[in-house]
Coordinates of C-alpha atoms in Angstrom, one line a residue:
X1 CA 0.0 0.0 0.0
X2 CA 1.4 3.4 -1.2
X3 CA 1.8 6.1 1.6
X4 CA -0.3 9.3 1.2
X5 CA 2.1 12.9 0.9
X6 CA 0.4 15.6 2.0
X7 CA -1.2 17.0 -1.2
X8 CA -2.9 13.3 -1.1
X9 CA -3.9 14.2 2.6
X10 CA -5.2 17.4 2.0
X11 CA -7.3 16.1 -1.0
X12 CA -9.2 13.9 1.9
X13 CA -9.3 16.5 4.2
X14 CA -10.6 18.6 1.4
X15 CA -13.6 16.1 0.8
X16 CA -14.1 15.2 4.7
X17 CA -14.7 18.4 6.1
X18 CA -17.4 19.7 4.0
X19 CA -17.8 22.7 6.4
X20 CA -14.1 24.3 6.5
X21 CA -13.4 23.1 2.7
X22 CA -12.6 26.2 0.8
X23 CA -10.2 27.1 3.5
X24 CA -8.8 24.0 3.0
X25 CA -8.5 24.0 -0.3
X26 CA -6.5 27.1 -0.3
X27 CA -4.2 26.3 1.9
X28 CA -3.4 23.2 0.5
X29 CA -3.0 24.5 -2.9
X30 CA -0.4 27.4 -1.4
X31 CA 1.5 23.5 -0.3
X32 CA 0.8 25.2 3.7
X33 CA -0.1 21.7 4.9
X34 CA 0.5 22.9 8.5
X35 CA -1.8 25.5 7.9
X36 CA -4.6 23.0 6.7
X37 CA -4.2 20.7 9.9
X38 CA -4.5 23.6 11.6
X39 CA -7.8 24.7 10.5
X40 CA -9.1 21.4 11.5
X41 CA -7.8 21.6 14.9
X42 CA -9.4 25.1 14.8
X43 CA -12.8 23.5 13.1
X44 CA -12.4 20.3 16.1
X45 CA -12.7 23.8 18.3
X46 CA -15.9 24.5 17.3
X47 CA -17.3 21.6 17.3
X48 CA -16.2 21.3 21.4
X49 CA -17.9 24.2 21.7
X50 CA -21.1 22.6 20.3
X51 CA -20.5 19.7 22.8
X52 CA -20.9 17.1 20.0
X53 CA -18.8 14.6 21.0
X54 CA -19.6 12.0 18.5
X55 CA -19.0 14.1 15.2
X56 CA -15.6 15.0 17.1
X57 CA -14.8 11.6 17.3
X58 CA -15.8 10.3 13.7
X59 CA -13.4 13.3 12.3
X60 CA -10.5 12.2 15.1
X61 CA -11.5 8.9 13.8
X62 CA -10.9 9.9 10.4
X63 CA -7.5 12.0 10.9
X64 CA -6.0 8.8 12.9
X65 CA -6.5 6.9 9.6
X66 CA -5.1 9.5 7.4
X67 CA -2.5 9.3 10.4
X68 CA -1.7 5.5 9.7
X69 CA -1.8 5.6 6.2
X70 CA 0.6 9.0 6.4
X71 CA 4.1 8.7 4.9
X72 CA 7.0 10.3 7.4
X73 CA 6.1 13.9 6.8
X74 CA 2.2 14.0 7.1
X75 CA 2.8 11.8 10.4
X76 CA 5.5 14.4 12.0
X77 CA 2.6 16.9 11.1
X78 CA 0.3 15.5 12.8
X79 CA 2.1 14.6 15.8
X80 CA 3.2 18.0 16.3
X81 CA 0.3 19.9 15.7
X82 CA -2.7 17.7 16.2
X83 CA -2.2 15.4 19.0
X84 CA -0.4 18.6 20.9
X85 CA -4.0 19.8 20.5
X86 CA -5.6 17.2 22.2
X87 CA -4.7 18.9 25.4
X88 CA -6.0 22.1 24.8
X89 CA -9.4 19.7 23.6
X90 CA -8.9 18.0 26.9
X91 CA -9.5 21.5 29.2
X92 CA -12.7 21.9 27.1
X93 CA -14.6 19.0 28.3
X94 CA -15.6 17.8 31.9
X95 CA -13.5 14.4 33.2
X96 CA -16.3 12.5 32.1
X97 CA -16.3 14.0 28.7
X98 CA -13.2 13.4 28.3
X99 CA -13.0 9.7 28.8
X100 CA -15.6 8.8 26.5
X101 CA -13.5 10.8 23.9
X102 CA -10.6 9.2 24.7
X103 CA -11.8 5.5 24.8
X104 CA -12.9 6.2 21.1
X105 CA -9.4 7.8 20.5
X106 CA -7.4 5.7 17.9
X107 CA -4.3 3.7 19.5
X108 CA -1.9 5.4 17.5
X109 CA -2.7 8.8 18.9
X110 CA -3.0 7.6 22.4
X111 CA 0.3 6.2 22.1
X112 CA 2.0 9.5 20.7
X113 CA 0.4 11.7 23.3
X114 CA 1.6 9.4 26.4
X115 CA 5.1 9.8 24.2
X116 CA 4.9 13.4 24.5
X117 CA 3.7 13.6 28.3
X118 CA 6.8 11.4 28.9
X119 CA 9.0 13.7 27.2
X120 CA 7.7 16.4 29.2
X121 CA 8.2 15.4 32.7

């Protein structure tokens, strides 16, 4: 199976998030990758603010699996800008919240956050 580069990533993410798309789109086509993954940690914002925990975890769902299928670069994207911003996404919600996000987290994620705590202490 062929990894996906980032213009391949931001082609999905173009299609997936129907709401933020022309945004997107014109990041990705000025090759600001970062810039796209961070308006979906921006749009995954908004949708905390909505409280609606189960379309935030069908699109973390769908970014762990653009995660795993991610060639070197899109994955050292990811881990430094969207798992980083599972914290911030973590203050948001109440403790109970949060665990039912987090049991629906993927296992790749999960794995690169507890990384990144262990750095950090």
């Amino acid at each position: 199976m062929q990894k996906l580069n980032q213009y391949r990533v931001g082609m999905y993410l173009i299609l997936h998030y129907r709401e933020i798309r022309s945004e997107i789109n014109l990041l990705i086509r000025k090759h600001n990758f970062a810039g796209a993954l961070q308006a979906v940690v921006n749009h995954l914002r908004v949708l905390s603010a909505d409280r609606n925990i189960d379309t935030l975890c069908r699109h973390i769902h769908f970014l762990g699996t653009l995660y795993n299928r991610g060639n070197h670069y899109v994955k050292y994207m990811m881990e430094n800008l969207f798992v980083r911003s599972l914290a911030g996404l973590k203050r948001i919600y109440s403790a109970e919240e949060w665990t039912r996000i987090e049991d629906r987290l993927p296992l790749s994620f999960l794995e690169i956050q507890k990384r990144q705590q262990q750095a950090i202490y």
